[in-house]
């Protein structure tokens, strides 16, 4: 199966599961359930969720276990929450997301804030429902909560907004932002797939390295798309430039950023070179992340 076909099949599996797990829009209080679903559907690439399943497969599971799917959905809900809050006037102030008005534009700021909170909370409810040995479920919760907190995604978001407009193009800060605001959740998706898929310590180490490399790459490409593609993610072009964000192209220039993407993908592939054919989907995803145009 080629990677595009694989990603589209997996996206359908994730979409169906998300629809099943999420509270229905008609449940009281309707407005919050509508707002949660508005931010989740029709959704984006579902790449984090797909990584959970692909990592589960790479460590010899079939990548189709119920617990993996629940964790994949939980991570996708966390991602959706992070985007709602990222678009708020107080953070990136973006009026569009995935080609439609962002959550606070469609509803209002209060509902958008609460929908983000609700998605984050519901994600952990879903994780608590995983029927697997308690050690694996607890490890999964520990892994995810650490990755999205102040030592991970939130830390990255804080430094991202604090660095807006900064004149000194400081490389360690730039790397911190990218590896934390985006890299942490991507890396954790791979690790969770490994944990729930029954991977051993060595596999977890290799997959964690792979996750770090593709996670950083993902945000460098996001920065490049912000400059190059009209309406990436259905958003305004050059949104980063307007806000004077600390980005890879701003610090290194476009060509050098592209070169770094190539090198990072090579490193990610090397991290899992000793895995068998069951890691082919992870290999395909790494290449997709390096080459993506959306
Ligand atoms: C966008 O993520 C925000 C970042 C963390 C870079 P994605 O590009 O994965 O967004 P969707 O979910 O596919 O729309
Ligand atoms: C978003 O990064 C990171 C998180 C939501 C945690 P960006 O601000 O670069 O994402 P886009 O460009 O709005 O999708
Ligand atoms: Mg942002
Ligand atoms: Mg943003
Ligand atoms: Mg961006």
PDB file of C-alpha atoms and ligand atoms in Angstrom:
ATOM      1  CA  UNK A   1       0.000   0.000   0.000  1.00  0.00           C
ATOM      2  CA  UNK A   2       1.455   3.384  -0.857  1.00  0.00           C
ATOM      3  CA  UNK A   3       1.686   5.940   1.919  1.00  0.00           C
ATOM      4  CA  UNK A   4      -1.117   8.212   0.695  1.00  0.00           C
ATOM      5  CA  UNK A   5      -3.502   5.288   0.573  1.00  0.00           C
ATOM      6  CA  UNK A   6      -2.336   4.097   3.988  1.00  0.00           C
ATOM      7  CA  UNK A   7      -2.817   7.556   5.558  1.00  0.00           C
ATOM      8  CA  UNK A   8      -6.269   7.897   4.084  1.00  0.00           C
ATOM      9  CA  UNK A   9      -7.364   4.431   5.282  1.00  0.00           C
ATOM     10  CA  UNK A  10      -6.023   5.144   8.760  1.00  0.00           C
ATOM     11  CA  UNK A  11      -7.660   8.571   8.862  1.00  0.00           C
ATOM     12  CA  UNK A  12     -11.024   6.909   8.192  1.00  0.00           C
ATOM     13  CA  UNK A  13     -10.459   4.448  11.037  1.00  0.00           C
ATOM     14  CA  UNK A  14      -9.585   7.290  13.408  1.00  0.00           C
ATOM     15  CA  UNK A  15     -12.513   9.451  12.290  1.00  0.00           C
ATOM     16  CA  UNK A  16     -14.971   6.647  12.859  1.00  0.00           C
ATOM     17  CA  UNK A  17     -13.565   5.920  16.322  1.00  0.00           C
ATOM     18  CA  UNK A  18     -13.592   9.607  17.290  1.00  0.00           C
ATOM     19  CA  UNK A  19     -17.222   9.857  16.268  1.00  0.00           C
ATOM     20  CA  UNK A  20     -17.995   6.800  18.370  1.00  0.00           C
ATOM     21  CA  UNK A  21     -16.140   7.958  21.489  1.00  0.00           C
ATOM     22  CA  UNK A  22     -17.072  11.652  21.581  1.00  0.00           C
ATOM     23  CA  UNK A  23     -20.273  12.813  23.282  1.00  0.00           C
ATOM     24  CA  UNK A  24     -23.025  13.324  20.722  1.00  0.00           C
ATOM     25  CA  UNK A  25     -23.834  16.895  19.676  1.00  0.00           C
ATOM     26  CA  UNK A  26     -27.432  16.630  20.880  1.00  0.00           C
ATOM     27  CA  UNK A  27     -26.386  15.805  24.464  1.00  0.00           C
ATOM     28  CA  UNK A  28     -26.988  18.535  27.022  1.00  0.00           C
ATOM     29  CA  UNK A  29     -25.403  21.097  27.231  1.00  0.00           C
ATOM     30  CA  UNK A  30     -25.430  20.903  23.449  1.00  0.00           C
ATOM     31  CA  UNK A  31     -23.308  23.953  22.722  1.00  0.00           C
ATOM     32  CA  UNK A  32     -20.174  22.518  24.307  1.00  0.00           C
ATOM     33  CA  UNK A  33     -20.541  19.162  22.571  1.00  0.00           C
ATOM     34  CA  UNK A  34     -21.150  20.948  19.280  1.00  0.00           C
ATOM     35  CA  UNK A  35     -18.032  23.072  19.790  1.00  0.00           C
ATOM     36  CA  UNK A  36     -15.916  20.020  20.665  1.00  0.00           C
ATOM     37  CA  UNK A  37     -17.089  18.229  17.554  1.00  0.00           C
ATOM     38  CA  UNK A  38     -16.643  21.367  15.449  1.00  0.00           C
ATOM     39  CA  UNK A  39     -12.952  21.376  16.395  1.00  0.00           C
ATOM     40  CA  UNK A  40     -12.511  17.661  15.771  1.00  0.00           C
ATOM     41  CA  UNK A  41     -14.448  17.189  12.493  1.00  0.00           C
ATOM     42  CA  UNK A  42     -13.786  17.001   9.628  1.00  0.00           C
ATOM     43  CA  UNK A  43     -10.302  17.235  11.098  1.00  0.00           C
ATOM     44  CA  UNK A  44      -6.847  17.358   9.628  1.00  0.00           C
ATOM     45  CA  UNK A  45      -4.326  14.694   8.773  1.00  0.00           C
ATOM     46  CA  UNK A  46      -4.734  12.743  12.058  1.00  0.00           C
ATOM     47  CA  UNK A  47      -0.990  12.170  11.907  1.00  0.00           C
ATOM     48  CA  UNK A  48      -0.485  11.827  15.677  1.00  0.00           C
ATOM     49  CA  UNK A  49      -3.229   9.240  15.994  1.00  0.00           C
ATOM     50  CA  UNK A  50      -1.883   7.367  12.976  1.00  0.00           C
ATOM     51  CA  UNK A  51       1.567   7.353  14.582  1.00  0.00           C
ATOM     52  CA  UNK A  52       0.144   5.613  17.665  1.00  0.00           C
ATOM     53  CA  UNK A  53      -1.230   2.806  15.498  1.00  0.00           C
ATOM     54  CA  UNK A  54       1.876   2.577  13.306  1.00  0.00           C
ATOM     55  CA  UNK A  55       4.212   2.393  16.313  1.00  0.00           C
ATOM     56  CA  UNK A  56       2.020  -0.334  17.819  1.00  0.00           C
ATOM     57  CA  UNK A  57       2.382  -2.233  14.566  1.00  0.00           C
ATOM     58  CA  UNK A  58       6.162  -1.688  14.439  1.00  0.00           C
ATOM     59  CA  UNK A  59       6.646  -3.462  17.783  1.00  0.00           C
ATOM     60  CA  UNK A  60       4.834  -6.489  16.490  1.00  0.00           C
ATOM     61  CA  UNK A  61       1.265  -5.815  17.464  1.00  0.00           C
ATOM     62  CA  UNK A  62      -1.164  -5.669  14.565  1.00  0.00           C
ATOM     63  CA  UNK A  63      -1.725  -1.961  15.219  1.00  0.00           C
ATOM     64  CA  UNK A  64      -5.447  -2.580  15.469  1.00  0.00           C
ATOM     65  CA  UNK A  65      -5.947  -3.245  19.185  1.00  0.00           C
ATOM     66  CA  UNK A  66      -8.802  -1.380  20.898  1.00  0.00           C
ATOM     67  CA  UNK A  67      -6.501   0.207  23.498  1.00  0.00           C
ATOM     68  CA  UNK A  68      -4.244   1.617  20.784  1.00  0.00           C
ATOM     69  CA  UNK A  69      -7.251   3.124  19.050  1.00  0.00           C
ATOM     70  CA  UNK A  70      -8.499   4.712  22.295  1.00  0.00           C
ATOM     71  CA  UNK A  71      -5.063   6.197  22.976  1.00  0.00           C
ATOM     72  CA  UNK A  72      -4.824   7.382  19.361  1.00  0.00           C
ATOM     73  CA  UNK A  73      -8.179   9.165  19.718  1.00  0.00           C
ATOM     74  CA  UNK A  74      -7.225  10.647  23.095  1.00  0.00           C
ATOM     75  CA  UNK A  75      -4.098  12.150  21.535  1.00  0.00           C
ATOM     76  CA  UNK A  76      -6.085  13.530  18.623  1.00  0.00           C
ATOM     77  CA  UNK A  77      -8.494  15.193  21.095  1.00  0.00           C
ATOM     78  CA  UNK A  78      -5.541  16.735  22.910  1.00  0.00           C
ATOM     79  CA  UNK A  79      -4.221  18.000  19.576  1.00  0.00           C
ATOM     80  CA  UNK A  80      -7.645  19.514  18.765  1.00  0.00           C
ATOM     81  CA  UNK A  81      -7.718  21.248  22.165  1.00  0.00           C
ATOM     82  CA  UNK A  82      -4.231  22.649  21.590  1.00  0.00           C
ATOM     83  CA  UNK A  83      -5.310  24.109  18.244  1.00  0.00           C
ATOM     84  CA  UNK A  84      -8.452  25.757  19.650  1.00  0.00           C
ATOM     85  CA  UNK A  85      -6.398  27.486  22.315  1.00  0.00           C
ATOM     86  CA  UNK A  86      -3.526  28.245  19.908  1.00  0.00           C
ATOM     87  CA  UNK A  87      -5.938  30.173  17.646  1.00  0.00           C
ATOM     88  CA  UNK A  88      -7.441  32.285  20.461  1.00  0.00           C
ATOM     89  CA  UNK A  89      -6.911  36.071  20.324  1.00  0.00           C
ATOM     90  CA  UNK A  90      -4.658  35.851  23.375  1.00  0.00           C
ATOM     91  CA  UNK A  91      -2.330  33.371  21.667  1.00  0.00           C
ATOM     92  CA  UNK A  92      -2.002  33.374  17.844  1.00  0.00           C
ATOM     93  CA  UNK A  93      -5.221  35.219  17.079  1.00  0.00           C
ATOM     94  CA  UNK A  94      -6.013  33.181  13.974  1.00  0.00           C
ATOM     95  CA  UNK A  95      -9.529  33.476  12.572  1.00  0.00           C
ATOM     96  CA  UNK A  96      -9.331  30.386  10.381  1.00  0.00           C
ATOM     97  CA  UNK A  97      -8.377  26.780  10.925  1.00  0.00           C
ATOM     98  CA  UNK A  98      -8.631  23.991   8.350  1.00  0.00           C
ATOM     99  CA  UNK A  99     -10.506  26.232   5.930  1.00  0.00           C
ATOM    100  CA  UNK A 100     -13.257  27.256   8.329  1.00  0.00           C
ATOM    101  CA  UNK A 101     -13.678  29.861  11.076  1.00  0.00           C
ATOM    102  CA  UNK A 102     -11.686  28.906  14.165  1.00  0.00           C
ATOM    103  CA  UNK A 103     -13.682  27.693  17.158  1.00  0.00           C
ATOM    104  CA  UNK A 104     -13.833  31.084  18.909  1.00  0.00           C
ATOM    105  CA  UNK A 105     -15.081  32.713  15.687  1.00  0.00           C
ATOM    106  CA  UNK A 106     -17.764  30.115  15.092  1.00  0.00           C
ATOM    107  CA  UNK A 107     -18.909  30.098  18.733  1.00  0.00           C
ATOM    108  CA  UNK A 108     -17.313  32.622  21.095  1.00  0.00           C
ATOM    109  CA  UNK A 109     -14.162  32.869  23.184  1.00  0.00           C
ATOM    110  CA  UNK A 110     -15.697  31.462  26.356  1.00  0.00           C
ATOM    111  CA  UNK A 111     -17.088  28.414  24.583  1.00  0.00           C
ATOM    112  CA  UNK A 112     -13.810  27.909  22.695  1.00  0.00           C
ATOM    113  CA  UNK A 113     -11.803  27.977  25.927  1.00  0.00           C
ATOM    114  CA  UNK A 114     -14.213  25.536  27.547  1.00  0.00           C
ATOM    115  CA  UNK A 115     -14.300  23.265  24.485  1.00  0.00           C
ATOM    116  CA  UNK A 116     -10.502  23.051  24.667  1.00  0.00           C
ATOM    117  CA  UNK A 117     -10.674  22.243  28.370  1.00  0.00           C
ATOM    118  CA  UNK A 118     -13.379  19.675  27.712  1.00  0.00           C
ATOM    119  CA  UNK A 119     -11.413  17.913  24.958  1.00  0.00           C
ATOM    120  CA  UNK A 120      -8.339  17.704  27.171  1.00  0.00           C
ATOM    121  CA  UNK A 121     -10.379  16.336  30.066  1.00  0.00           C
ATOM    122  CA  UNK A 122     -12.265  13.872  27.900  1.00  0.00           C
ATOM    123  CA  UNK A 123      -8.981  12.572  26.491  1.00  0.00           C
ATOM    124  CA  UNK A 124      -7.930  11.392  29.951  1.00  0.00           C
ATOM    125  CA  UNK A 125     -11.370   9.901  30.576  1.00  0.00           C
ATOM    126  CA  UNK A 126     -10.901   7.888  27.391  1.00  0.00           C
ATOM    127  CA  UNK A 127      -7.410   6.805  28.478  1.00  0.00           C
ATOM    128  CA  UNK A 128      -8.767   5.654  31.847  1.00  0.00           C
ATOM    129  CA  UNK A 129     -11.132   3.330  29.983  1.00  0.00           C
ATOM    130  CA  UNK A 130      -8.385   1.386  28.219  1.00  0.00           C
ATOM    131  CA  UNK A 131      -8.704  -2.276  29.099  1.00  0.00           C
ATOM    132  CA  UNK A 132      -5.096  -3.368  29.332  1.00  0.00           C
ATOM    133  CA  UNK A 133      -2.792  -4.248  32.198  1.00  0.00           C
ATOM    134  CA  UNK A 134      -2.849  -1.325  34.671  1.00  0.00           C
ATOM    135  CA  UNK A 135       0.936  -0.753  34.398  1.00  0.00           C
ATOM    136  CA  UNK A 136       0.638  -0.030  30.667  1.00  0.00           C
ATOM    137  CA  UNK A 137      -2.353   2.272  31.101  1.00  0.00           C
ATOM    138  CA  UNK A 138      -0.704   4.195  33.931  1.00  0.00           C
ATOM    139  CA  UNK A 139       2.539   4.476  31.959  1.00  0.00           C
ATOM    140  CA  UNK A 140       0.537   5.826  29.010  1.00  0.00           C
ATOM    141  CA  UNK A 141      -1.152   8.471  31.187  1.00  0.00           C
ATOM    142  CA  UNK A 142       2.184   9.431  32.720  1.00  0.00           C
ATOM    143  CA  UNK A 143       3.820   9.697  29.315  1.00  0.00           C
ATOM    144  CA  UNK A 144       1.077  11.843  27.777  1.00  0.00           C
ATOM    145  CA  UNK A 145       0.489  14.134  30.750  1.00  0.00           C
ATOM    146  CA  UNK A 146       4.206  14.886  31.033  1.00  0.00           C
ATOM    147  CA  UNK A 147       4.530  15.533  27.292  1.00  0.00           C
ATOM    148  CA  UNK A 148       1.705  18.061  27.129  1.00  0.00           C
ATOM    149  CA  UNK A 149       2.481  19.941  30.348  1.00  0.00           C
ATOM    150  CA  UNK A 150       4.935  22.653  31.268  1.00  0.00           C
ATOM    151  CA  UNK A 151       7.927  20.415  30.459  1.00  0.00           C
ATOM    152  CA  UNK A 152       6.444  19.703  27.040  1.00  0.00           C
ATOM    153  CA  UNK A 153       3.775  21.289  24.849  1.00  0.00           C
ATOM    154  CA  UNK A 154       2.659  24.035  27.241  1.00  0.00           C
ATOM    155  CA  UNK A 155       6.292  24.951  27.911  1.00  0.00           C
ATOM    156  CA  UNK A 156       6.802  25.271  24.153  1.00  0.00           C
ATOM    157  CA  UNK A 157       3.679  27.397  23.705  1.00  0.00           C
ATOM    158  CA  UNK A 158       4.753  29.711  26.524  1.00  0.00           C
ATOM    159  CA  UNK A 159       8.219  30.292  25.085  1.00  0.00           C
ATOM    160  CA  UNK A 160       6.708  30.652  21.588  1.00  0.00           C
ATOM    161  CA  UNK A 161       4.511  33.566  22.627  1.00  0.00           C
ATOM    162  CA  UNK A 162       7.143  35.069  24.909  1.00  0.00           C
ATOM    163  CA  UNK A 163       9.602  35.110  21.990  1.00  0.00           C
ATOM    164  CA  UNK A 164       7.279  36.917  19.578  1.00  0.00           C
ATOM    165  CA  UNK A 165       8.967  39.975  18.173  1.00  0.00           C
ATOM    166  CA  UNK A 166      12.274  39.114  19.778  1.00  0.00           C
ATOM    167  CA  UNK A 167      15.209  40.618  17.915  1.00  0.00           C
ATOM    168  CA  UNK A 168      17.781  38.098  18.941  1.00  0.00           C
ATOM    169  CA  UNK A 169      17.509  35.026  16.796  1.00  0.00           C
ATOM    170  CA  UNK A 170      18.534  32.613  19.432  1.00  0.00           C
ATOM    171  CA  UNK A 171      18.973  29.017  18.231  1.00  0.00           C
ATOM    172  CA  UNK A 172      18.593  27.151  21.575  1.00  0.00           C
ATOM    173  CA  UNK A 173      15.296  28.992  22.231  1.00  0.00           C
ATOM    174  CA  UNK A 174      14.082  28.218  18.716  1.00  0.00           C
ATOM    175  CA  UNK A 175      14.887  24.537  19.193  1.00  0.00           C
ATOM    176  CA  UNK A 176      13.214  24.525  22.585  1.00  0.00           C
ATOM    177  CA  UNK A 177      10.013  25.970  21.112  1.00  0.00           C
ATOM    178  CA  UNK A 178       9.822  23.477  18.258  1.00  0.00           C
ATOM    179  CA  UNK A 179      10.746  20.355  20.167  1.00  0.00           C
ATOM    180  CA  UNK A 180       8.279  21.262  22.906  1.00  0.00           C
ATOM    181  CA  UNK A 181       5.230  22.930  21.370  1.00  0.00           C
ATOM    182  CA  UNK A 182       4.982  20.344  18.581  1.00  0.00           C
ATOM    183  CA  UNK A 183       7.711  17.724  18.971  1.00  0.00           C
ATOM    184  CA  UNK A 184       6.598  16.552  22.415  1.00  0.00           C
ATOM    185  CA  UNK A 185       3.086  15.426  21.412  1.00  0.00           C
ATOM    186  CA  UNK A 186       4.346  13.791  18.232  1.00  0.00           C
ATOM    187  CA  UNK A 187       7.091  11.938  20.072  1.00  0.00           C
ATOM    188  CA  UNK A 188       4.680  10.855  22.778  1.00  0.00           C
ATOM    189  CA  UNK A 189       2.310   9.441  20.140  1.00  0.00           C
ATOM    190  CA  UNK A 190       5.059   7.119  18.935  1.00  0.00           C
ATOM    191  CA  UNK A 191       6.043   6.142  22.488  1.00  0.00           C
ATOM    192  CA  UNK A 192       2.457   5.393  23.501  1.00  0.00           C
ATOM    193  CA  UNK A 193       2.058   3.135  20.463  1.00  0.00           C
ATOM    194  CA  UNK A 194       5.174   1.294  21.581  1.00  0.00           C
ATOM    195  CA  UNK A 195       4.058   1.014  25.221  1.00  0.00           C
ATOM    196  CA  UNK A 196       0.535  -0.234  24.473  1.00  0.00           C
ATOM    197  CA  UNK A 197       1.773  -2.363  21.583  1.00  0.00           C
ATOM    198  CA  UNK A 198       4.022  -4.212  24.030  1.00  0.00           C
ATOM    199  CA  UNK A 199       7.425  -2.934  22.870  1.00  0.00           C
ATOM    200  CA  UNK A 200      10.517  -3.539  24.995  1.00  0.00           C
ATOM    201  CA  UNK A 201      12.951  -1.020  26.479  1.00  0.00           C
ATOM    202  CA  UNK A 202      15.276  -0.987  23.476  1.00  0.00           C
ATOM    203  CA  UNK A 203      12.427  -0.523  21.051  1.00  0.00           C
ATOM    204  CA  UNK A 204      11.061   2.308  23.204  1.00  0.00           C
ATOM    205  CA  UNK A 205      14.443   4.008  23.096  1.00  0.00           C
ATOM    206  CA  UNK A 206      14.764   3.759  19.293  1.00  0.00           C
ATOM    207  CA  UNK A 207      11.194   4.855  18.723  1.00  0.00           C
ATOM    208  CA  UNK A 208      11.629   7.758  21.066  1.00  0.00           C
ATOM    209  CA  UNK A 209      14.625   8.949  19.012  1.00  0.00           C
ATOM    210  CA  UNK A 210      12.593   8.508  15.827  1.00  0.00           C
ATOM    211  CA  UNK A 211       9.745  10.480  17.457  1.00  0.00           C
ATOM    212  CA  UNK A 212      12.042  13.332  18.428  1.00  0.00           C
ATOM    213  CA  UNK A 213      13.428  13.624  14.913  1.00  0.00           C
ATOM    214  CA  UNK A 214      10.073  13.581  13.124  1.00  0.00           C
ATOM    215  CA  UNK A 215       8.553  15.868  15.793  1.00  0.00           C
ATOM    216  CA  UNK A 216      11.087  18.624  15.233  1.00  0.00           C
ATOM    217  CA  UNK A 217      10.846  18.140  11.470  1.00  0.00           C
ATOM    218  CA  UNK A 218       7.075  18.474  11.615  1.00  0.00           C
ATOM    219  CA  UNK A 219       7.296  21.997  13.032  1.00  0.00           C
ATOM    220  CA  UNK A 220      10.095  23.117  10.694  1.00  0.00           C
ATOM    221  CA  UNK A 221       7.901  22.067   7.770  1.00  0.00           C
ATOM    222  CA  UNK A 222       4.945  23.850   9.405  1.00  0.00           C
ATOM    223  CA  UNK A 223       7.049  27.037   9.462  1.00  0.00           C
ATOM    224  CA  UNK A 224       8.043  26.571   5.817  1.00  0.00           C
ATOM    225  CA  UNK A 225       4.433  26.009   4.772  1.00  0.00           C
ATOM    226  CA  UNK A 226       3.396  29.167   6.587  1.00  0.00           C
ATOM    227  CA  UNK A 227       5.618  31.125   4.220  1.00  0.00           C
ATOM    228  CA  UNK A 228       5.278  29.109   1.065  1.00  0.00           C
ATOM    229  CA  UNK A 229       1.785  27.749   0.816  1.00  0.00           C
ATOM    230  CA  UNK A 230      -1.233  29.955   0.363  1.00  0.00           C
ATOM    231  CA  UNK A 231      -3.609  29.107   3.159  1.00  0.00           C
ATOM    232  CA  UNK A 232      -1.786  26.218   4.831  1.00  0.00           C
ATOM    233  CA  UNK A 233      -4.308  24.452   7.022  1.00  0.00           C
ATOM    234  CA  UNK A 234      -6.880  26.858   5.665  1.00  0.00           C
ATOM    235  CA  UNK A 235      -5.180  29.697   7.532  1.00  0.00           C
ATOM    236  CA  UNK A 236      -3.962  33.111   6.479  1.00  0.00           C
ATOM    237  CA  UNK A 237      -0.586  33.069   4.787  1.00  0.00           C
ATOM    238  CA  UNK A 238       2.456  34.442   6.568  1.00  0.00           C
ATOM    239  CA  UNK A 239       0.727  34.325   9.899  1.00  0.00           C
ATOM    240  CA  UNK A 240       4.137  33.793  11.590  1.00  0.00           C
ATOM    241  CA  UNK A 241       5.714  36.771   9.858  1.00  0.00           C
ATOM    242  CA  UNK A 242       2.893  39.055  10.954  1.00  0.00           C
ATOM    243  CA  UNK A 243       3.365  37.975  14.548  1.00  0.00           C
ATOM    244  CA  UNK A 244       7.169  38.023  14.254  1.00  0.00           C
ATOM    245  CA  UNK A 245       7.406  34.429  15.438  1.00  0.00           C
ATOM    246  CA  UNK A 246      10.721  32.766  16.092  1.00  0.00           C
ATOM    247  CA  UNK A 247      10.743  30.215  13.250  1.00  0.00           C
ATOM    248  CA  UNK A 248      13.313  28.103  11.383  1.00  0.00           C
ATOM    249  CA  UNK A 249      13.060  30.086   8.137  1.00  0.00           C
ATOM    250  CA  UNK A 250      13.399  33.343  10.114  1.00  0.00           C
ATOM    251  CA  UNK A 251      16.582  32.152  11.800  1.00  0.00           C
ATOM    252  CA  UNK A 252      18.207  29.907   9.160  1.00  0.00           C
ATOM    253  CA  UNK A 253      16.528  30.953   5.910  1.00  0.00           C
ATOM    254  CA  UNK A 254      14.400  28.721   3.694  1.00  0.00           C
ATOM    255  CA  UNK A 255      17.136  26.689   1.982  1.00  0.00           C
ATOM    256  CA  UNK A 256      18.979  25.786   5.164  1.00  0.00           C
ATOM    257  CA  UNK A 257      15.679  24.895   6.880  1.00  0.00           C
ATOM    258  CA  UNK A 258      14.852  22.548   3.998  1.00  0.00           C
ATOM    259  CA  UNK A 259      18.287  20.953   4.265  1.00  0.00           C
ATOM    260  CA  UNK A 260      17.734  20.378   7.988  1.00  0.00           C
ATOM    261  CA  UNK A 261      14.408  18.699   7.215  1.00  0.00           C
ATOM    262  CA  UNK A 262      16.191  16.279   4.860  1.00  0.00           C
ATOM    263  CA  UNK A 263      18.877  15.465   7.423  1.00  0.00           C
ATOM    264  CA  UNK A 264      16.376  14.975  10.246  1.00  0.00           C
ATOM    265  CA  UNK A 265      14.323  12.542   8.168  1.00  0.00           C
ATOM    266  CA  UNK A 266      17.486  10.580   7.371  1.00  0.00           C
ATOM    267  CA  UNK A 267      18.192  10.427  11.106  1.00  0.00           C
ATOM    268  CA  UNK A 268      14.643   9.287  11.864  1.00  0.00           C
ATOM    269  CA  UNK A 269      14.968   6.496   9.299  1.00  0.00           C
ATOM    270  CA  UNK A 270      18.319   5.490  10.788  1.00  0.00           C
ATOM    271  CA  UNK A 271      16.750   5.311  14.269  1.00  0.00           C
ATOM    272  CA  UNK A 272      14.473   2.490  13.105  1.00  0.00           C
ATOM    273  CA  UNK A 273      16.729   0.906  10.470  1.00  0.00           C
ATOM    274  CA  UNK A 274      17.020  -2.270  12.560  1.00  0.00           C
ATOM    275  CA  UNK A 275      13.230  -2.782  12.723  1.00  0.00           C
ATOM    276  CA  UNK A 276      11.653  -5.253  10.273  1.00  0.00           C
ATOM    277  CA  UNK A 277       8.979  -4.618   7.620  1.00  0.00           C
ATOM    278  CA  UNK A 278       6.406  -3.945  10.340  1.00  0.00           C
ATOM    279  CA  UNK A 279       8.012  -0.513  10.704  1.00  0.00           C
ATOM    280  CA  UNK A 280       7.482   0.314   7.024  1.00  0.00           C
ATOM    281  CA  UNK A 281       4.485   2.487   7.825  1.00  0.00           C
ATOM    282  CA  UNK A 282       6.618   4.481  10.274  1.00  0.00           C
ATOM    283  CA  UNK A 283       9.220   4.848   7.515  1.00  0.00           C
ATOM    284  CA  UNK A 284       6.564   6.068   5.101  1.00  0.00           C
ATOM    285  CA  UNK A 285       5.206   8.530   7.658  1.00  0.00           C
ATOM    286  CA  UNK A 286       8.697   9.979   8.241  1.00  0.00           C
ATOM    287  CA  UNK A 287       9.058  10.586   4.520  1.00  0.00           C
ATOM    288  CA  UNK A 288       5.580  12.043   4.314  1.00  0.00           C
ATOM    289  CA  UNK A 289       6.401  14.467   7.151  1.00  0.00           C
ATOM    290  CA  UNK A 290       9.507  15.635   5.306  1.00  0.00           C
ATOM    291  CA  UNK A 291       7.705  16.130   1.997  1.00  0.00           C
ATOM    292  CA  UNK A 292       4.227  17.218   3.025  1.00  0.00           C
ATOM    293  CA  UNK A 293       2.626  20.245   1.388  1.00  0.00           C
ATOM    294  CA  UNK A 294      -0.275  20.591   3.837  1.00  0.00           C
TER     295      UNK A 294
HETATM  296  C1  LIG B   1      -0.776  21.922  13.126  1.00  0.00           C
HETATM  297  O1  LIG B   1      -0.731  20.531  13.214  1.00  0.00           O
HETATM  298  C2  LIG B   1      -0.221  22.529  14.357  1.00  0.00           C
HETATM  299  C3  LIG B   1       1.131  22.121  14.695  1.00  0.00           C
HETATM  300  C4  LIG B   1       1.420  21.581  15.829  1.00  0.00           C
HETATM  301  C5  LIG B   1       2.209  22.361  13.769  1.00  0.00           C
HETATM  302  P1  LIG B   1      -1.185  19.615  12.001  1.00  0.00           P
HETATM  303  O2  LIG B   1      -0.516  20.061  10.730  1.00  0.00           O
HETATM  304  O3  LIG B   1      -1.002  18.193  12.385  1.00  0.00           O
HETATM  305  O4  LIG B   1      -2.744  19.941  11.890  1.00  0.00           O
HETATM  306  P2  LIG B   1      -3.942  19.079  11.326  1.00  0.00           P
HETATM  307  O5  LIG B   1      -4.512  18.347  12.496  1.00  0.00           O
HETATM  308  O6  LIG B   1      -3.442  18.148  10.263  1.00  0.00           O
HETATM  309  O7  LIG B   1      -4.911  20.107  10.802  1.00  0.00           O
HETATM  310  C1  LIG B   2       0.981  25.121  17.200  1.00  0.00           C
HETATM  311  O1  LIG B   2       2.030  25.697  16.499  1.00  0.00           O
HETATM  312  C2  LIG B   2       1.491  24.274  18.325  1.00  0.00           C
HETATM  313  C3  LIG B   2       0.390  23.867  19.212  1.00  0.00           C
HETATM  314  C4  LIG B   2      -0.874  24.060  18.963  1.00  0.00           C
HETATM  315  C5  LIG B   2       0.749  23.218  20.450  1.00  0.00           C
HETATM  316  P1  LIG B   2       1.617  26.791  15.410  1.00  0.00           P
HETATM  317  O2  LIG B   2       0.996  27.968  16.026  1.00  0.00           O
HETATM  318  O3  LIG B   2       2.788  27.006  14.519  1.00  0.00           O
HETATM  319  O4  LIG B   2       0.494  25.979  14.591  1.00  0.00           O
HETATM  320  P2  LIG B   2      -0.391  26.604  13.436  1.00  0.00           P
HETATM  321  O5  LIG B   2       0.579  27.156  12.412  1.00  0.00           O
HETATM  322  O6  LIG B   2      -1.244  27.648  14.064  1.00  0.00           O
HETATM  323  O7  LIG B   2      -1.178  25.441  12.895  1.00  0.00           O
HETATM  324 MG1  LIG B   3       1.141  28.964  17.846  1.00  0.00          MG
HETATM  325 MG1  LIG B   4      -0.838  28.987  15.488  1.00  0.00          MG
HETATM  326 MG1  LIG B   5       2.551  27.344  12.381  1.00  0.00          MG
END
